CSV table of C-alpha atoms in Angstrom, one decimal:
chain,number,residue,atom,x,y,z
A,1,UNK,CA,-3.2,0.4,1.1
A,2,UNK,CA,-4.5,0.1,4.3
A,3,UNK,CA,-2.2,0.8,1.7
A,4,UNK,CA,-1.9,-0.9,-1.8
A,5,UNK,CA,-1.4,-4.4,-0.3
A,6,UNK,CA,-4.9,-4.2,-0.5
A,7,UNK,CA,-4.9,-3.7,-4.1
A,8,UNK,CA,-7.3,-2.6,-6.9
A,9,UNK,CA,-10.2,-5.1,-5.9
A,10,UNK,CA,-12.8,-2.0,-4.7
A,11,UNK,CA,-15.9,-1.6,-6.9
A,12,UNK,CA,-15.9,1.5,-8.9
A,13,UNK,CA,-17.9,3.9,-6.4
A,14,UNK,CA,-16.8,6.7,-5.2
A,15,UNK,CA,-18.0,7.5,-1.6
A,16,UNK,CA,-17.9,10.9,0.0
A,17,UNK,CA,-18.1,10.5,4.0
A,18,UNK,CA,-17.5,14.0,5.2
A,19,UNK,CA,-19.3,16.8,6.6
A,20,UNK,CA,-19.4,19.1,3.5
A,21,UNK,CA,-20.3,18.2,-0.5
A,22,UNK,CA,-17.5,18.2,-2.7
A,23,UNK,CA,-18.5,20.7,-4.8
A,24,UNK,CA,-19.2,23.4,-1.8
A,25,UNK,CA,-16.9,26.5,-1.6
A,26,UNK,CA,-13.7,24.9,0.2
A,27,UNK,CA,-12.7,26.9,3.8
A,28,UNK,CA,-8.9,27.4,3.2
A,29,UNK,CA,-9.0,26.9,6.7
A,30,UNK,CA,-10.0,23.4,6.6
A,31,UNK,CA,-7.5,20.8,5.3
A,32,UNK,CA,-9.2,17.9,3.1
A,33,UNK,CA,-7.6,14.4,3.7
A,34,UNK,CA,-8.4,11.7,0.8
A,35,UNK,CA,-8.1,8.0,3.0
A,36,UNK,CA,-9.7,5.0,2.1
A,37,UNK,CA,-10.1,3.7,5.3
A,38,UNK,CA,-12.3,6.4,7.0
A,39,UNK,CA,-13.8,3.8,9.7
A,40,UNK,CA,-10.8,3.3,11.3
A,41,UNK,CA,-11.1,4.5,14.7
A,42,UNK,CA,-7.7,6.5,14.3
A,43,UNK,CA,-8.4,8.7,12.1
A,44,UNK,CA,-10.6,10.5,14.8
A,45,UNK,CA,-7.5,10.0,17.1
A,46,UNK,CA,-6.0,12.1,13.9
A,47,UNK,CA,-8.2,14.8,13.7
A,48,UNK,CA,-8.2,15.5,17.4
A,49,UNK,CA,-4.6,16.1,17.4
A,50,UNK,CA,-5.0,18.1,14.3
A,51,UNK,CA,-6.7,20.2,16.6
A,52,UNK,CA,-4.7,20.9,19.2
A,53,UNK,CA,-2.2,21.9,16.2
A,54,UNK,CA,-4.4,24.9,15.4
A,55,UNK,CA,-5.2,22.5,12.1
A,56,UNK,CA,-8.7,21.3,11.1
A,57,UNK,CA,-9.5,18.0,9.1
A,58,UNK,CA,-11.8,17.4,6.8
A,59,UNK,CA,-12.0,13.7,5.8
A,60,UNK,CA,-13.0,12.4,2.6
A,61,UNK,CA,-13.3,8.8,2.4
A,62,UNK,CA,-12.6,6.6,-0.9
A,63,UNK,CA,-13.9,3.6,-1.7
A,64,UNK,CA,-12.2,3.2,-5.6
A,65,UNK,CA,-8.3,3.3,-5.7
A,66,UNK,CA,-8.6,5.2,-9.5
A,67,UNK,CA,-9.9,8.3,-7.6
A,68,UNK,CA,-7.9,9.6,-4.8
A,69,UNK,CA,-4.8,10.7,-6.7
A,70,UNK,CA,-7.6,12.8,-9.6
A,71,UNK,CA,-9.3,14.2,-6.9
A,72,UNK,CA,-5.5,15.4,-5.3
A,73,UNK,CA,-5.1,16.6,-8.7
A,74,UNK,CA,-7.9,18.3,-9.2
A,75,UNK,CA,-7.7,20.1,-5.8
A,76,UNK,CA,-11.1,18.8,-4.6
A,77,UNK,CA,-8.4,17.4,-1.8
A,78,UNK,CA,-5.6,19.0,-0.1
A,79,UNK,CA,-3.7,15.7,0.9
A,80,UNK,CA,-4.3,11.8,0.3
A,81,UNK,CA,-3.0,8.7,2.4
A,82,UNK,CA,-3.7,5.6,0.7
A,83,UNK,CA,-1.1,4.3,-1.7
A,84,UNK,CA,2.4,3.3,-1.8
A,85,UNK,CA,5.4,5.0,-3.5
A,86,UNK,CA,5.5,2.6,-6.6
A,87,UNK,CA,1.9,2.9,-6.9
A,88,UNK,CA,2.4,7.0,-7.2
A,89,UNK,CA,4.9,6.7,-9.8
A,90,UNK,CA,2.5,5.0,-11.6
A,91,UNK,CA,-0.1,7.1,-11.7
A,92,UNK,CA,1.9,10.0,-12.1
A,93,UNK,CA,3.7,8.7,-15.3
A,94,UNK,CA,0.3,7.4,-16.7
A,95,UNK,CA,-1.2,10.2,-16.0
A,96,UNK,CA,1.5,13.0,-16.8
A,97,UNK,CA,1.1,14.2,-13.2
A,98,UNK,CA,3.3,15.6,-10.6
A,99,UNK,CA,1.8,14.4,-7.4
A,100,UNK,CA,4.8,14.2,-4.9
A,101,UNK,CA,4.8,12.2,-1.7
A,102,UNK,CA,5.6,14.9,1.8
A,103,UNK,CA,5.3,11.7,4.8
A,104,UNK,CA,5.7,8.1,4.7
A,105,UNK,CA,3.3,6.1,6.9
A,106,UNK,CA,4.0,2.6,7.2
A,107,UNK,CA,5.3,-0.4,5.3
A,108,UNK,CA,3.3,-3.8,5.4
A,109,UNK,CA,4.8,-7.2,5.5
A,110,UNK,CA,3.7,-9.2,2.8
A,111,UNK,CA,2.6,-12.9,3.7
A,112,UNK,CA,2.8,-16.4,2.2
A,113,UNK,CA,0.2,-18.6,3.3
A,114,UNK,CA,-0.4,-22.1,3.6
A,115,UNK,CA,-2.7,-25.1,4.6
A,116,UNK,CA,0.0,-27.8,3.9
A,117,UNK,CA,3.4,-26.6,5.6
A,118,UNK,CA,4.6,-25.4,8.2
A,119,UNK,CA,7.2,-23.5,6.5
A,120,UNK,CA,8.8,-23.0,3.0
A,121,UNK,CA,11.4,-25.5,3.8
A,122,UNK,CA,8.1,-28.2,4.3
A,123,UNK,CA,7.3,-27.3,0.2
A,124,UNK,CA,8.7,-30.1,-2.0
A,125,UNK,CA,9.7,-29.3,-5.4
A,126,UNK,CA,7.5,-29.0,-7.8
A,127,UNK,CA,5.5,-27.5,-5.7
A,128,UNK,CA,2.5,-24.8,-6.4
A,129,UNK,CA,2.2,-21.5,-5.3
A,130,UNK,CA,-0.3,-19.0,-6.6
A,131,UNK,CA,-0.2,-15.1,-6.8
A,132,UNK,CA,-2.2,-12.1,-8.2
A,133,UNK,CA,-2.9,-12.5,-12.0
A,134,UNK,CA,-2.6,-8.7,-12.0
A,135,UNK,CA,1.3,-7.6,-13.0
A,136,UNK,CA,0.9,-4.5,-11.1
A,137,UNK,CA,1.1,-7.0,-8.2
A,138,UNK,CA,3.4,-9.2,-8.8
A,139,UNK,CA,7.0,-7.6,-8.4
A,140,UNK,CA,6.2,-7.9,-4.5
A,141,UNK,CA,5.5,-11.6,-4.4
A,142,UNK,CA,8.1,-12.6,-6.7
A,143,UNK,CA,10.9,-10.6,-4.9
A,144,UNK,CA,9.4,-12.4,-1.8
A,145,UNK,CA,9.8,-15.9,-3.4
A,146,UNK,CA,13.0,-14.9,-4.8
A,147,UNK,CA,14.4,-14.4,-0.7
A,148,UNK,CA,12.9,-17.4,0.4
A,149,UNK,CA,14.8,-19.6,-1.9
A,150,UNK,CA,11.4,-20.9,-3.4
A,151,UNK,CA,12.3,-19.0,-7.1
A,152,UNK,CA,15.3,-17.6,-8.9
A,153,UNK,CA,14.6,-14.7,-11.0
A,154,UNK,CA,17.4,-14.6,-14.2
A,155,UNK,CA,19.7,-12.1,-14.0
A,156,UNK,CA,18.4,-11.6,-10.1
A,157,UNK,CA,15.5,-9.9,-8.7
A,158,UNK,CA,15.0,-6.2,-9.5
A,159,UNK,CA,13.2,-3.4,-9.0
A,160,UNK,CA,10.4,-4.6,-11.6
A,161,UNK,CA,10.6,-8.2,-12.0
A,162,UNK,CA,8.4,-10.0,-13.8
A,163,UNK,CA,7.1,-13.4,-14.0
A,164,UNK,CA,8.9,-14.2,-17.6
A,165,UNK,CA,11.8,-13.4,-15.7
A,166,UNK,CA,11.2,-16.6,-13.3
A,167,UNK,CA,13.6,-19.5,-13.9
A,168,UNK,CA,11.1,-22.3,-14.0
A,169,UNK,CA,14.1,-25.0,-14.6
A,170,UNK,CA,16.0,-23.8,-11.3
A,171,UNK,CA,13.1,-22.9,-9.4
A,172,UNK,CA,11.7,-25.3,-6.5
A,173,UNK,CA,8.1,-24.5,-7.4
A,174,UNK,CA,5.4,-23.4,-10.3
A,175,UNK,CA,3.7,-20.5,-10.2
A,176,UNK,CA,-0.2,-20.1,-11.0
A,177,UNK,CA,-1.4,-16.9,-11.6
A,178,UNK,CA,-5.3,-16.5,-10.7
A,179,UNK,CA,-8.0,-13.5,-9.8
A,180,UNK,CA,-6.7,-12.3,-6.2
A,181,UNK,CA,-10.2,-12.5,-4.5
A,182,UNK,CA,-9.4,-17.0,-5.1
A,183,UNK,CA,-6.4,-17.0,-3.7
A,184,UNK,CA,-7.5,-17.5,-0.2
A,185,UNK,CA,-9.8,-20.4,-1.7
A,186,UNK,CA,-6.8,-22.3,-3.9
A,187,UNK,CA,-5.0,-23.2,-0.2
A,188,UNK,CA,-7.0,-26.0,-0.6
A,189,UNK,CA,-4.9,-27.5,-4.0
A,190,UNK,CA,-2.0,-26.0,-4.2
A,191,UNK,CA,0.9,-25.5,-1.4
A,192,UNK,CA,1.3,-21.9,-0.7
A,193,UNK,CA,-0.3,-18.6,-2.1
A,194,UNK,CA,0.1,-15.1,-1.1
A,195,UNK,CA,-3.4,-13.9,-0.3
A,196,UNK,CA,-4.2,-10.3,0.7
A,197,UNK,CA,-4.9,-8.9,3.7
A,198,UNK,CA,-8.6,-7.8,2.2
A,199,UNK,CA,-9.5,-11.6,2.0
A,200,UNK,CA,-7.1,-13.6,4.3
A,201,UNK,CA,-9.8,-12.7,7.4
A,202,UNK,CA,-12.9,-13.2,5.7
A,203,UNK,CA,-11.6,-16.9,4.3
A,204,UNK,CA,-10.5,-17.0,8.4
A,205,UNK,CA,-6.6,-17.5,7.7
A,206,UNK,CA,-4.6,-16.5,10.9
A,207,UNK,CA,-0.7,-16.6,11.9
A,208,UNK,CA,-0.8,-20.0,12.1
A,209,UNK,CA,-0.7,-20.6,8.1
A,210,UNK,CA,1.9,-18.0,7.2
A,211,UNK,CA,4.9,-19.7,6.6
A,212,UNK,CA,7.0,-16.6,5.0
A,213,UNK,CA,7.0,-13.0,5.9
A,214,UNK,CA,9.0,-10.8,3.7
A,215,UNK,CA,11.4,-8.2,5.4
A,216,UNK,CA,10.0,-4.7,4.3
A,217,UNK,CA,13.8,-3.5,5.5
A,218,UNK,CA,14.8,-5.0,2.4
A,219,UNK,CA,16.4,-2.1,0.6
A,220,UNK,CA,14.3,-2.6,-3.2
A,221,UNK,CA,10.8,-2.7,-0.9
A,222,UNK,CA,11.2,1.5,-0.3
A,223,UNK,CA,9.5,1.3,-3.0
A,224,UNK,CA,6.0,-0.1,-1.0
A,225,UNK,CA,6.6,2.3,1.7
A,226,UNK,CA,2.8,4.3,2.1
A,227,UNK,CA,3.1,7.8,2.1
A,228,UNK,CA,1.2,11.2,2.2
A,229,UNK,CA,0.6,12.3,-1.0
A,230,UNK,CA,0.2,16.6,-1.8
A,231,UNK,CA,0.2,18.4,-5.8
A,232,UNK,CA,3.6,19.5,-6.1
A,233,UNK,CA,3.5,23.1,-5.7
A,234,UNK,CA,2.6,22.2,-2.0
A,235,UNK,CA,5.3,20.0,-1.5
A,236,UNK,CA,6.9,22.8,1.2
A,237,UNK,CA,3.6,23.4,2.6
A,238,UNK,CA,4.1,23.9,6.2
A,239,UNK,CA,0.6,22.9,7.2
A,240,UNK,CA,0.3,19.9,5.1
A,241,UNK,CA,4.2,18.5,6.3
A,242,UNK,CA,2.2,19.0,9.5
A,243,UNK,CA,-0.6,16.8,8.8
A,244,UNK,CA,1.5,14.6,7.3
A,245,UNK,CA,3.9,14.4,10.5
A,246,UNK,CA,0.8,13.7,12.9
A,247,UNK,CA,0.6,10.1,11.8
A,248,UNK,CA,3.8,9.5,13.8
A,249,UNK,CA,2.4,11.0,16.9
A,250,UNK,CA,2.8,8.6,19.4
A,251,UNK,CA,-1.4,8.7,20.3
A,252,UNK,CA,-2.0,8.2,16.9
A,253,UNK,CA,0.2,5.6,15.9
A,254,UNK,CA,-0.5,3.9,19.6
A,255,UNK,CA,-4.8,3.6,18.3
A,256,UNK,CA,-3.5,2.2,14.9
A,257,UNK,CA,-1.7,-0.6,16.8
A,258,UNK,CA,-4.3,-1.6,18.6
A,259,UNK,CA,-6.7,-1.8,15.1
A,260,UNK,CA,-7.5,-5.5,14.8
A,261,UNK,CA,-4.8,-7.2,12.3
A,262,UNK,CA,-2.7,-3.9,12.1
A,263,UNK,CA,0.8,-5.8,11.1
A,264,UNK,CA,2.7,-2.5,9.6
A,265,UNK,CA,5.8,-1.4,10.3
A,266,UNK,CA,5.9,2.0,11.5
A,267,UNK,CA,8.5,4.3,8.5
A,268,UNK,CA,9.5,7.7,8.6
A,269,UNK,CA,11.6,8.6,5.9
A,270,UNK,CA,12.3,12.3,5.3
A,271,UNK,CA,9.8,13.5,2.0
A,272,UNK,CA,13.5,14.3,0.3
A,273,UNK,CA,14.1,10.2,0.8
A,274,UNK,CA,11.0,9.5,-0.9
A,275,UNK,CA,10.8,11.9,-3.5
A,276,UNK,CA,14.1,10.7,-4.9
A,277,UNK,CA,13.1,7.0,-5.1
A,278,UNK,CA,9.3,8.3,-6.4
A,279,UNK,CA,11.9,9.8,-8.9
A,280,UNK,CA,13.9,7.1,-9.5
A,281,UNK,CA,10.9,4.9,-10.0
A,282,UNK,CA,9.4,7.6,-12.7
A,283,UNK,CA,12.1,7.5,-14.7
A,284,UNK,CA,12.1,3.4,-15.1
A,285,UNK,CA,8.4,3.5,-15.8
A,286,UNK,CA,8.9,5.8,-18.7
A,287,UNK,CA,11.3,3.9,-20.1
């Protein structure tokens, strides 16, 4: 996601950077490490201190969010770090899968932007806010609107709220609902939109338009915490908890911080933590 707040938006190719083919005879001594964010200058900070563990990485670098978790399943990888817990519970129950989370990484705010206000309080009613048009990606934002006071969701927010759930006659603003990649653009008509991290840069938005930052300690946001990702029958794998561990060492999470526009929040629930709420979340999907 840099986690999934970066979501779904990546053409369909598949790229392989890493020192071996996929479809080479895989050294057991070598663990494989799906990422989708390979250029990141920690991930050699990573595989250094892989090394001194006795461990070595082998990167393979995704460009298409659809592949990571088939490739885990498929044992062409070993271990993947690119998704959140909600997004695994997903998959898995789409999928019929078993693919169990071992680490968490980090948790990203998520932001509310403007060119209008200088905070939510500025926003007069009726005002317009837009969001992703995808529902995958819209539990987030409306639990985030919901806290602000900007929306009230009937019945409360939840887990898996949805935008029919939005009570347009209490609510101090509309929602629009357009393709992510315009959100950054629609600042210009409307008063507020949540615009990903992917095109927030590029459209050269900076601190000074956020006017709401969720608080990821918010107990039904576990849920977006990125994790480390294994098959289950490796869930007790000593070497992979190991990998999965290194992202917390303090080098490592010291050359993420410095990473231009790094805003996560460091987590490191136990994988018996996250397994229960990737079970909890399972169970709600299949219903």
């Amino acid at each position: 996601m840099r986690n999934l707040r970066r979501v779904l938006l990546i053409p369909l190719l598949l790229a392989l950077l890493t020192t071996v083919a996929c479809g080479r005879e895989h050294n057991a001594d070598v663990v494989r490490v799906g990422v989708n964010d390979l250029a990141l200058p920690h991930w050699e900070v990573f595989k250094r201190k892989a090394a001194d563990q006795g461990i070595t990485i082998e990167f393979v670098n995704f460009t298409d969010y659809n592949q990571p978790n088939p490739a885990l399943a498929q044992q062409r990888i070993d271990i993947n770090k690119f998704q959140h817990v909600r997004y695994l519970a997903n998959y898995n129950v789409r999928n019929n899968d078993t693919l169990v989370p071992i680490g968490a990484s980090e948790i990203f705010p998520l932001t509310l932007y403007s060119r209008k206000h200088r905070s939510v309080d500025d926003i007069p009613r009726g005002g317009q806010v837009t969001l992703s048009n995808n529902p995958a990606n819209q539990v987030r934002p409306l639990l985030g609107l919901a806290a602000a006071g900007l929306i009230v969701l009937k019945g409360g927010a939840s887990w898996d709220s949805k935008i029919e759930d939005v009570d347009t006659a209490a609510s101090k603003v509309s929602l629009k609902t357009i393709d992510p990649t315009l959100t950054a653009q629609s600042l210009d008509s409307v008063d507020a939109a949540f615009v990903d991290d992917t095109f927030a840069r590029p459209a050269g938005l900076t601190e000074q338009q956020v006017i709401y930052t969720d608080d990821p300690e918010r107990p039904e946001l576990k849920q977006y915490i990125n994790i480390f990702a294994v098959r289950a029958a490796d869930k007790d794998n000593p070497r992979l908890l190991a990998v999965a561990k290194l992202y917390h060492d303090p080098e490592v999470q010291a050359a993420v911080r410095e990473e231009t526009g790094y805003k996560g929040i460091f987590k490191t629930n136990d994988p018996a933590d996250l397994q229960a709420t990737l079970k909890e979340l399972e169970a709600k999907f299949r219903k």
